[in-house]
CSV table of C-alpha atoms and ligand atoms in Angstrom, one decimal:
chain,number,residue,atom,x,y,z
A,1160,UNK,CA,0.0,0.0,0.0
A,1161,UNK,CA,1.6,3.4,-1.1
A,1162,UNK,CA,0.4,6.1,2.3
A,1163,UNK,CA,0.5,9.4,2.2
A,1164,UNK,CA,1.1,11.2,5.6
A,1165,UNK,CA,0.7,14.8,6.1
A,1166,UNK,CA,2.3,16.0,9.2
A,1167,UNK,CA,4.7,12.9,9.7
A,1168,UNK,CA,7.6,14.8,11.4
A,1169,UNK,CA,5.1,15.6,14.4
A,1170,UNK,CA,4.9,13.3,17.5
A,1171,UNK,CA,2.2,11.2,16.5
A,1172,UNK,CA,2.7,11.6,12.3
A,1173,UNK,CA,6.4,10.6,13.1
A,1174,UNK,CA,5.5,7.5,15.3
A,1175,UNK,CA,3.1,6.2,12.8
A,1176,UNK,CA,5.6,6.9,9.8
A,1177,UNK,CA,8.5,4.5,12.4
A,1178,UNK,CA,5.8,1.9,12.7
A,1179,UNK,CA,4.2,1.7,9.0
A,1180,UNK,CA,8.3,1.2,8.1
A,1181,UNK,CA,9.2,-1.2,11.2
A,1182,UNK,CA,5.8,-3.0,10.8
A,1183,UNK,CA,4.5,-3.0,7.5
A,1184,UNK,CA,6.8,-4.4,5.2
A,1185,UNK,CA,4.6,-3.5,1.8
A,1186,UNK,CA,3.9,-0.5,2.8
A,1187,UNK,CA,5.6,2.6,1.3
A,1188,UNK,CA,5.4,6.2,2.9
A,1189,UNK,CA,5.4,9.3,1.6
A,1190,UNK,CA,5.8,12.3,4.4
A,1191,UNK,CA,4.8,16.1,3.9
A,1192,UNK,CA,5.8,18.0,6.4
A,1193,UNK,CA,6.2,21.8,6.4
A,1194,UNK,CA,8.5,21.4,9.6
A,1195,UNK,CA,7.0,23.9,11.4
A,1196,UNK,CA,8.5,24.3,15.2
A,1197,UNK,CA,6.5,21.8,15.7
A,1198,UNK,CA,8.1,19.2,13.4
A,1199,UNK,CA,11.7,17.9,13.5
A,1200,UNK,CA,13.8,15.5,11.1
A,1201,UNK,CA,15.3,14.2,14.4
A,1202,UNK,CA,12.0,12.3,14.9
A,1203,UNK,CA,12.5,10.3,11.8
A,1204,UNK,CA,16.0,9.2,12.3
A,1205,UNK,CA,15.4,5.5,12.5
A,1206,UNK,CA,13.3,5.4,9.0
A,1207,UNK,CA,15.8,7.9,7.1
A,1208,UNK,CA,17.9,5.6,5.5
A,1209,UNK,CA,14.9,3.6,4.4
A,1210,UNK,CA,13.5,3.7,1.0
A,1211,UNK,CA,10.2,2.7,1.5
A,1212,UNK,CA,9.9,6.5,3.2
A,1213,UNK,CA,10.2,9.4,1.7
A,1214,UNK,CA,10.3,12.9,3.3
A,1215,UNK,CA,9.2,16.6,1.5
A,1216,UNK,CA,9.1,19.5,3.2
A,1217,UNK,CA,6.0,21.5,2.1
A,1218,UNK,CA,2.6,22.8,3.4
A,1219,UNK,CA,-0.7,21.0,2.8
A,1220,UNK,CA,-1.7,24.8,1.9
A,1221,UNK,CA,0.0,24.3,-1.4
A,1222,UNK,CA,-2.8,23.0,-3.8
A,1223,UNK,CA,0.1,22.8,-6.4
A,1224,UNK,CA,2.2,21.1,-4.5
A,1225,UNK,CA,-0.2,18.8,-3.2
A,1226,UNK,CA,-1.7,17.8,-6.4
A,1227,UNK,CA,1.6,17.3,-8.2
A,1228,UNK,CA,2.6,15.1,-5.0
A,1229,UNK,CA,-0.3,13.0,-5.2
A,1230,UNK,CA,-0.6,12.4,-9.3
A,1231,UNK,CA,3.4,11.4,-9.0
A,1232,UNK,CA,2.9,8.9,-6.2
A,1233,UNK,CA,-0.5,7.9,-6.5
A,1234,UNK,CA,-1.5,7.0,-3.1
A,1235,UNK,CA,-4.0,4.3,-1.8
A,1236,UNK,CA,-4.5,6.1,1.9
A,1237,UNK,CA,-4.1,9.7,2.6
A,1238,UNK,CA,-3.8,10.3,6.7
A,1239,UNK,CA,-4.2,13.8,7.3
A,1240,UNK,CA,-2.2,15.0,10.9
A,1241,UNK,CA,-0.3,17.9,9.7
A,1242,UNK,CA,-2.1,20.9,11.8
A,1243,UNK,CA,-1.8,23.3,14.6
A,1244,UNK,CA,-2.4,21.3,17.8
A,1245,UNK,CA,-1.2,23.3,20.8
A,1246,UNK,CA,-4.2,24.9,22.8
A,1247,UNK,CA,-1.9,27.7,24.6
A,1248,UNK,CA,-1.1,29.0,21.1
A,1249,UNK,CA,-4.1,28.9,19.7
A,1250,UNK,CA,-5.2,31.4,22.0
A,1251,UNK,CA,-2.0,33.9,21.1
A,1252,UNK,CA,-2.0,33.2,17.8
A,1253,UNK,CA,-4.9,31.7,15.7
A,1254,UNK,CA,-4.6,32.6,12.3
A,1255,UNK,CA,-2.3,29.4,11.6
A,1256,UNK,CA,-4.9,27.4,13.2
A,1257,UNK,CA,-7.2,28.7,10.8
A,1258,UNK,CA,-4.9,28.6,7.9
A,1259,UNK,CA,-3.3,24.9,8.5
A,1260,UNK,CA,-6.0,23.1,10.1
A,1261,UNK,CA,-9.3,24.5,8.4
A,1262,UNK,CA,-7.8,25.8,4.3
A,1263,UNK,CA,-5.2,22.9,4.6
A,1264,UNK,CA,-7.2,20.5,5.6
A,1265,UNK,CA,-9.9,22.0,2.5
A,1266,UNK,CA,-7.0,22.2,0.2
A,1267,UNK,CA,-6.2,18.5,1.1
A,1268,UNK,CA,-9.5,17.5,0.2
A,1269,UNK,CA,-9.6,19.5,-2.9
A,1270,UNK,CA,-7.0,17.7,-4.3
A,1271,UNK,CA,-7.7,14.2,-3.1
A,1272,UNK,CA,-10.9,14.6,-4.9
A,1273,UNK,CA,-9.4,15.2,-7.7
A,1274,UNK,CA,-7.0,12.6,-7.5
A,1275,UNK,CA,-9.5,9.5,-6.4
A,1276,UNK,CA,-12.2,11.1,-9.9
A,1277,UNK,CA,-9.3,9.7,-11.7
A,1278,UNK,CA,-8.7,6.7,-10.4
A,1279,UNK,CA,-9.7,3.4,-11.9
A,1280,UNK,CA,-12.9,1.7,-10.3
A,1281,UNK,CA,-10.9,-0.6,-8.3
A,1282,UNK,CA,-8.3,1.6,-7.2
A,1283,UNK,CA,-11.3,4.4,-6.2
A,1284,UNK,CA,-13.1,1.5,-4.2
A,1285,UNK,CA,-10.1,1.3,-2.2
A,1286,UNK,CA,-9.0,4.5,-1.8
A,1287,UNK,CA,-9.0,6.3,1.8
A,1288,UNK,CA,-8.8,9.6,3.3
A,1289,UNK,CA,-8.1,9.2,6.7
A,1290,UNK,CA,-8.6,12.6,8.9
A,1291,UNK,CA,-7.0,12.2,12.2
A,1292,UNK,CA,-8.9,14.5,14.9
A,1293,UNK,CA,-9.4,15.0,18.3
A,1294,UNK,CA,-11.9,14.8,21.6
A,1295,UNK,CA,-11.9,18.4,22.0
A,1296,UNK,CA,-14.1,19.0,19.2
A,1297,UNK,CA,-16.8,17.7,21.4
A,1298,UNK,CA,-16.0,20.2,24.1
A,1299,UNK,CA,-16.5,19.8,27.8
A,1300,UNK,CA,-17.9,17.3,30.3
A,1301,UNK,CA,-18.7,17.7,34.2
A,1302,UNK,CA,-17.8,14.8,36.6
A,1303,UNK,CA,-20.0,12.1,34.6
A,1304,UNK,CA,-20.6,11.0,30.9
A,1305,UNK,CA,-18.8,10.1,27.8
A,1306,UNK,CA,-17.8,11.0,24.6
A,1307,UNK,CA,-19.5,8.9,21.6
A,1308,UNK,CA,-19.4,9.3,18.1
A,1309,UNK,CA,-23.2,10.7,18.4
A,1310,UNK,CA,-21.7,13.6,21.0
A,1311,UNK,CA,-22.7,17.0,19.5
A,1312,UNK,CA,-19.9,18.7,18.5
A,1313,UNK,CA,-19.7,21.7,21.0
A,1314,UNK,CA,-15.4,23.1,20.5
A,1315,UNK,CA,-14.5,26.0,23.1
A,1316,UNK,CA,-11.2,27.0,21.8
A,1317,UNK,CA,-9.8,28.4,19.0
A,1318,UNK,CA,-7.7,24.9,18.6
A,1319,UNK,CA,-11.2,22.5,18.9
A,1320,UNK,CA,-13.1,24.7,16.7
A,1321,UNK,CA,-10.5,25.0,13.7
A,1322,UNK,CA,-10.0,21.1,14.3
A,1323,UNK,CA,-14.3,20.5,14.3
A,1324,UNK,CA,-14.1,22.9,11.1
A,1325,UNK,CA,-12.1,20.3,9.4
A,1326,UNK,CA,-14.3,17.6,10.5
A,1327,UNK,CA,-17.0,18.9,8.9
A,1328,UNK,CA,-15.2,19.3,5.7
A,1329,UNK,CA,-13.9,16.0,6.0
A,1330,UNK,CA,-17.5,14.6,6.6
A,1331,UNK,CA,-19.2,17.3,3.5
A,1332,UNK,CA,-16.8,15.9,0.8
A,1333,UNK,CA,-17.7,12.4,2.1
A,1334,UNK,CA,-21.6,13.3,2.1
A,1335,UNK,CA,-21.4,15.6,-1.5
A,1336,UNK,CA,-19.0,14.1,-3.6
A,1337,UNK,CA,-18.4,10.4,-2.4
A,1338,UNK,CA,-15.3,10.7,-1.4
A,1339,UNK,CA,-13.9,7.7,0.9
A,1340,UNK,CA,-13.4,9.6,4.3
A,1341,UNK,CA,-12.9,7.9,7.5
A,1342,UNK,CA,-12.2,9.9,10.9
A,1343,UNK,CA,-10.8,9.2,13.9
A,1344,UNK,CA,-11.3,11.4,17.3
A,1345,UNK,CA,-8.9,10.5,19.7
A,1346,UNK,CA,-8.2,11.7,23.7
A,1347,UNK,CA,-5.3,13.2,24.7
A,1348,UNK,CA,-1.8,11.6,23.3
A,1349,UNK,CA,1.4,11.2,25.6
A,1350,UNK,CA,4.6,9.0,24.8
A,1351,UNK,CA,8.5,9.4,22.9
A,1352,UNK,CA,9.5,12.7,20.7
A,1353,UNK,CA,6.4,15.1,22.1
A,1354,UNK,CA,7.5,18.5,21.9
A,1355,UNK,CA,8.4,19.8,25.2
A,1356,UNK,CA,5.4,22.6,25.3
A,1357,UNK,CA,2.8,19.8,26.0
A,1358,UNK,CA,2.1,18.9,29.9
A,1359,UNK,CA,4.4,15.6,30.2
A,1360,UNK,CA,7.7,16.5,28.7
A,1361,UNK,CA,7.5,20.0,29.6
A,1362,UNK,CA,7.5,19.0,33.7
A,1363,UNK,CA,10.2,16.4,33.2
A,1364,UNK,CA,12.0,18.7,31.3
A,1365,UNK,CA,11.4,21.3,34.1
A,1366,UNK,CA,11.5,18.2,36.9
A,1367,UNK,CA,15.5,17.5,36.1
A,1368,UNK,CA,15.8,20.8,36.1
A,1369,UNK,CA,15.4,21.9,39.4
A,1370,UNK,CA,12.5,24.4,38.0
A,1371,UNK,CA,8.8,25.1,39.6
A,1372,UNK,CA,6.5,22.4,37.8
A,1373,UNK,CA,3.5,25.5,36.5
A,1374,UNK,CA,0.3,23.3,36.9
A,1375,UNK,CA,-3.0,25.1,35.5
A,1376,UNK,CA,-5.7,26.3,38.0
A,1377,UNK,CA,-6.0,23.6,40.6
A,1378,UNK,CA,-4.9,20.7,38.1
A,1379,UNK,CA,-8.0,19.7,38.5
A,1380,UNK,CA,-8.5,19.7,34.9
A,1381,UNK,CA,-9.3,15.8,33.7
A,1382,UNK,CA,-8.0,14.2,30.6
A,1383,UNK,CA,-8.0,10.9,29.0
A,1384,UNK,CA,-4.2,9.6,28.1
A,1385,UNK,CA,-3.3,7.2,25.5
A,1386,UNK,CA,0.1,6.1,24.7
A,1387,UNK,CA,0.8,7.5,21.3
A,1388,UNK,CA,1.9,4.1,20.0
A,1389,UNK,CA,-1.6,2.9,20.8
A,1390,UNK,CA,-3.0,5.3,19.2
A,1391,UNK,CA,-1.1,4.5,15.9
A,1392,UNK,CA,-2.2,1.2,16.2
A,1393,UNK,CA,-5.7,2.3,16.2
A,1394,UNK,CA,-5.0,4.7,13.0
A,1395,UNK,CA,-3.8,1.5,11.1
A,1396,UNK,CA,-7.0,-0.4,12.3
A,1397,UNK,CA,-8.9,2.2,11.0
A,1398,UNK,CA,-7.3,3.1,8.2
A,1399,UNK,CA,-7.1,-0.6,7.1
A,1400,UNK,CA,-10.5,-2.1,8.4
A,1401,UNK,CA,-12.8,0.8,9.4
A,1402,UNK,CA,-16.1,2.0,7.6
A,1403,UNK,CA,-16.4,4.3,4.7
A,1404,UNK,CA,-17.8,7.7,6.1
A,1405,UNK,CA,-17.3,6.5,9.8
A,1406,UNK,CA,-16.0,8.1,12.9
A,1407,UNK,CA,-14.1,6.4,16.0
A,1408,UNK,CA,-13.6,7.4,18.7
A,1409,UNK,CA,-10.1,6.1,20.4
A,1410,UNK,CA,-9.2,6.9,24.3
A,1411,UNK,CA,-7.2,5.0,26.7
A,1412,UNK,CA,-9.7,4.7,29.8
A,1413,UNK,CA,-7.2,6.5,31.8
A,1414,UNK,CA,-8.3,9.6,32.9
A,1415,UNK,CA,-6.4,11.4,35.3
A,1416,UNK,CA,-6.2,14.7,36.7
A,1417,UNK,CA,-3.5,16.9,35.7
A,1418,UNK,CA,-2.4,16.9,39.4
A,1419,UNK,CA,-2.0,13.0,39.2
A,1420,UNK,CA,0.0,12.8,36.3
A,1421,UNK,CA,2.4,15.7,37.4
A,1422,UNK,CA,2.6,13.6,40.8
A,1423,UNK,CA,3.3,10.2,39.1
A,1424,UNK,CA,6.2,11.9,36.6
A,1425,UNK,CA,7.6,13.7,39.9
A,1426,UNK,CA,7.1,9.8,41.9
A,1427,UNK,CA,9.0,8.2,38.6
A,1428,UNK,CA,11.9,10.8,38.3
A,1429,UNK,CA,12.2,10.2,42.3
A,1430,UNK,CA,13.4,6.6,41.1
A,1431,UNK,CA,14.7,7.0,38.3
A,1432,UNK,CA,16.8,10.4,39.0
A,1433,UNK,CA,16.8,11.3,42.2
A,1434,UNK,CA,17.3,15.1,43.3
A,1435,UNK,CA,20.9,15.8,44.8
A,1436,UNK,CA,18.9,17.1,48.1
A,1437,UNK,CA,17.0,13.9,48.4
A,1438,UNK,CA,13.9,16.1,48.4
A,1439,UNK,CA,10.7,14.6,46.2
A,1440,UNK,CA,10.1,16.6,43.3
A,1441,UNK,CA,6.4,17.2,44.2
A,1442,UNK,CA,8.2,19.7,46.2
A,1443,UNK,CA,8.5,21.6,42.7
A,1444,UNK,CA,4.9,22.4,42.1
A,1445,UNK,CA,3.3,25.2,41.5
A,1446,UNK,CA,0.1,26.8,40.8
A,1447,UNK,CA,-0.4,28.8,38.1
A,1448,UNK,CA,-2.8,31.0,36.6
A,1449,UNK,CA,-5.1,28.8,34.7
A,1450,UNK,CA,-6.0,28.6,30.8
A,1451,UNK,CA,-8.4,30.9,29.6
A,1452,UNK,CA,-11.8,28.8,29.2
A,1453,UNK,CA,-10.1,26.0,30.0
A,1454,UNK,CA,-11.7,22.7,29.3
A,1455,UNK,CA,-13.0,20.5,32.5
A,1456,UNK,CA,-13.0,17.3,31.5
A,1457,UNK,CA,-12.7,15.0,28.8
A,1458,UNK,CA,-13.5,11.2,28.8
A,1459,UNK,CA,-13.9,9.1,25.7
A,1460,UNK,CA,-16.5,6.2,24.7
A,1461,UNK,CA,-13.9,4.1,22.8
A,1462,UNK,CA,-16.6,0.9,22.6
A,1463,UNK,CA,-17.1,1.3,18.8
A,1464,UNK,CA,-13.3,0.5,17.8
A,1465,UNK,CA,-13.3,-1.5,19.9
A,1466,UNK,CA,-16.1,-3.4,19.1
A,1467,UNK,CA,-16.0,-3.2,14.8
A,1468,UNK,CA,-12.7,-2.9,14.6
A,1469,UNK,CA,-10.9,-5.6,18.0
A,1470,UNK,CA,-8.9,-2.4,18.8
A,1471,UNK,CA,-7.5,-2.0,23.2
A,1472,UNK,CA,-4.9,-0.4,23.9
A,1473,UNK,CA,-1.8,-2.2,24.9
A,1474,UNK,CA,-0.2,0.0,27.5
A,1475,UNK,CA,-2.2,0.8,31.1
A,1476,UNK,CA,-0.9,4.8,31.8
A,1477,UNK,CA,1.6,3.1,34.9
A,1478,UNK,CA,3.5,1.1,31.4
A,1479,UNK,CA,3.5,3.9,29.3
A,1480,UNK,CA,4.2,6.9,31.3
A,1481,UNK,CA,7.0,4.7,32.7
A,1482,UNK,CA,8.5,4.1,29.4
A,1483,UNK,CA,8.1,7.8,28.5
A,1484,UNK,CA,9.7,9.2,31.2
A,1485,UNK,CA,12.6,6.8,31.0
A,1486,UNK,CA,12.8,7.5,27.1
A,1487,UNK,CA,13.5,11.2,28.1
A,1488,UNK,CA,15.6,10.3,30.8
A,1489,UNK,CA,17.3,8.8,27.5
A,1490,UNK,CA,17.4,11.0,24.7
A,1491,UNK,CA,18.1,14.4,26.2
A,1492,UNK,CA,20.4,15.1,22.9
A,1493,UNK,CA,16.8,15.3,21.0
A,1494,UNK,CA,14.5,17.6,23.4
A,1495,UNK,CA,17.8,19.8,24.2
A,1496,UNK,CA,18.3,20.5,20.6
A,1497,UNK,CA,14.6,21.8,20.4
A,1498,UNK,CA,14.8,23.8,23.7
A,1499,UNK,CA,18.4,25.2,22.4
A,1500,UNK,CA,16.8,26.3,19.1
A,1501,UNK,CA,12.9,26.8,19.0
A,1502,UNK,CA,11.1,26.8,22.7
A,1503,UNK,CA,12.4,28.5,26.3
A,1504,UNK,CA,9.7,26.5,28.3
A,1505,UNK,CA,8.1,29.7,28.8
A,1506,UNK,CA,4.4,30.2,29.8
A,1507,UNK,CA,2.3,30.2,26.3
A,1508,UNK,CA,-1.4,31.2,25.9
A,1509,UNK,CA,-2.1,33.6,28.7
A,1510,UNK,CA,-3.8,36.4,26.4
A,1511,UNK,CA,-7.2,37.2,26.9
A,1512,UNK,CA,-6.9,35.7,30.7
A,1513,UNK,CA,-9.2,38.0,33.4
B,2319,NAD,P1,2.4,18.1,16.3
B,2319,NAD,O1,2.2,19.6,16.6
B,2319,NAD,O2,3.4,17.4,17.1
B,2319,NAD,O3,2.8,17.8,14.8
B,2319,NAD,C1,2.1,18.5,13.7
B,2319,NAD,C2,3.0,18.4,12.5
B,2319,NAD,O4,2.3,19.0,11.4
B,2319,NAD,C3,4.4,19.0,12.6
B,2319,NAD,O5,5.4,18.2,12.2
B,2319,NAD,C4,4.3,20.3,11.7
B,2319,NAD,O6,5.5,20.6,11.1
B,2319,NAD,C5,3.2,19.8,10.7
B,2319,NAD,N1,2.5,20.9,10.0
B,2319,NAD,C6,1.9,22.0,10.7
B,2319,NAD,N2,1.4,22.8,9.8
B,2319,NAD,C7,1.7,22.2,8.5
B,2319,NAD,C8,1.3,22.6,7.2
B,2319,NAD,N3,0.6,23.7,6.9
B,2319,NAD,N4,1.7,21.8,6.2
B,2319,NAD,C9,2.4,20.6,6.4
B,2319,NAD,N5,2.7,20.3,7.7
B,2319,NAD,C10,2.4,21.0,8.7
B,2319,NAD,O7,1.0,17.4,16.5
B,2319,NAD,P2,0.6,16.0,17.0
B,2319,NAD,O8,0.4,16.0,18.5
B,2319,NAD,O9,1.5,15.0,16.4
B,2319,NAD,O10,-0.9,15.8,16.4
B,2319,NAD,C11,-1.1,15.3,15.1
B,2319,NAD,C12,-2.5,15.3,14.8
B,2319,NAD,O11,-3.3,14.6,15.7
B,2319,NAD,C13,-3.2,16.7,14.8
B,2319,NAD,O12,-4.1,16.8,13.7
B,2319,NAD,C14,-3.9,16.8,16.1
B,2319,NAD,O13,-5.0,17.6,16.0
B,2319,NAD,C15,-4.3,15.3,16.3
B,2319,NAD,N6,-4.4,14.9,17.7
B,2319,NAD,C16,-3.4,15.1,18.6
B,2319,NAD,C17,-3.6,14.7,19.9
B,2319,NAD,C18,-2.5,14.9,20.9
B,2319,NAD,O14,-2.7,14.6,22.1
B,2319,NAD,N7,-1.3,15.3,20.6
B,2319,NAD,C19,-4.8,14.0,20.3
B,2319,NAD,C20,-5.7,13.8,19.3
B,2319,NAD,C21,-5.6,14.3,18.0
């Protein structure tokens, strides 16, 4: 199968780009990228001298680029996760959230329609275009309830409304013109090569430092965590098995508060690197001014993949956050290089706060 993955030298693009080449011998990948901060090469290092994957750096906002792209390699899949996907920015700077995730995502679709009209009947029957979304489209729960795939959509920040936008593109070239969508909306991701902005790397980064761990509000705040290898193994299933003009939702039954998690990295780096005072580093918390309209809680449904499609996650949150915080324990060169070059650790996203 020839795959086309936008957004594959991002944290989850790049671990399902290392798993279709480790995993998926007939597969072949092709990886567009515009290497925003967000995306680094470094990610890809284990796939790079591999010629069933091919990197070009370019922005799914190129209609030229993207149509030339697909008519050369003539894909059977086309997973979309190139986008904007940090909340805190979204709020200081939206109009690349609107530009990447809502006209890329169009001028994605655009061209894939295109592209599948001139496809051969069998090759059209088995084409895909796989949109990879999120939970926070559906907005915000209280202490009880699920997210299904029936949820309204009900986005609160400028981030889940420029990802629901897309959805609804995704789903209106589906409904108008045929085209083979599927979706998936997934909870919230943690694992290897995150960029050190989001909540886990950011307060190891911050824990081996010595620094105050900033925890939002109360940490209160509730979240659903998935290893991000799971999560490419439910992409795969998806992308492989799932229905034409479906969505799944995917979620690790693990919610946590962001208090616990920031408690069980500081009880892991205890172990694993103590502090040269002996001290815990819970001692390093600190509470910060929380994130404008900041989302209470989010807890997925995930019975329908799991159900249709035989998809469970593999890793409880104890496994995985034990192997990510051990794999950054590991591979300081890669998260130094980014904090040396492209992010301080600094507070993002506080505009607009009362
Ligand atoms: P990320 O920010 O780590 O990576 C995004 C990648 O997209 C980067 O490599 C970046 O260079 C690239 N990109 C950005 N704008 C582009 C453009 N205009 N053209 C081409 N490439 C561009 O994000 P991630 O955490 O890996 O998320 C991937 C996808 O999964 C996103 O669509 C996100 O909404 C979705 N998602 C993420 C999570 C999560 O917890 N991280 C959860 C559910 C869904």
């Amino acid at each position: 199968m020839k795959i086309l993955v936008t957004g594959g030298a991002g944290f989850i693009g790049s671990a399902l780009v290392r798993h279709i080449v480790a995993n998926r011998p007939d597969d072949e990948v092709l990886n567009l990228d515009k290497l925003t901060y967000a995306g680094t090469l470094t990610s890809l290092r284990a796939v790079e001298h591999s010629p069933r994957h091919r990197f070009v750096r370019g922005d799914i906002t190129d209609r030229a680029l993207v149509g030339a792209l697909l008519a050369e390699f003539r894909p059977d899949r086309i997973v979309h996760l190139a986008a904007e996907s940090h909340v805190d920015r979204s709020i200081e700077g939206p109009a690349a959230f609107i530009e990447t995730n809502v006209v890329g995502t169009f001028t994605l679709l655009d061209a894939a329609l295109a592209y599948w009209r001139g496809l051969g009947p069998e090759a059209r029957a088995g084409f895909r275009f796989h949109h990879v979304s999120t939970d926070e489209v559906f907005g915000s729960l209280g202490a009880e309830g699920y997210f299904t795939e029936d949820t309204p959509y009900a986005p609160r920040s400028p981030y889940s409304a420029s990802k629901a936008a897309s959805d609804h593109l995704v789903m209106a070239w589906h409904h108008t013109h045929g085209l083979p969508v599927v979706l998936t909306n997934c909870s919230n991701n943690y694992g290897p090569y995150q960029f050190p902005e989001k909540l886990i790397p950011l307060m190891v980064i911050k824990g081996l430092a010595g620094e105050p761990l900033p925890v939002y509000g109360k940490g209160d705040n509730v979240r659903d965590w998935l290893f991000v290898d799971d999560h490419v193994r439910a992409l795969c299933a998806v992308f492989d098995r799932g229905r034409v003009g479906e969505t799944y939702n995917v979620g690790g039954n693990a919610e946590r508060t962001n208090l616990e998690v920031v408690n069980t990295i500081c009880a892991l780096l205890d172990e694993l690197r103590p502090r040269p005072d002996g001290q815990p580093h819970a001692r390093q918390i600190s509470f910060v001014t929380d994130r404008p309209g900041h989302d209470h809680r989010y807890a997925i449904d995930a019975g329908k993949i799991r159900r249709e499609l035989g998809w469970a996650p593999l890793e409880t949150f104890e496994s995985g956050m034990a192997a990510t915080i051990r794999w950054y324990l590991g591979n300081e060169a890669w998260w130094r290089d980014i904090l040396a070059g492209r992010y301080d650790g600094g507070r993002l996203g506080l505009t607009g706060a009362v």
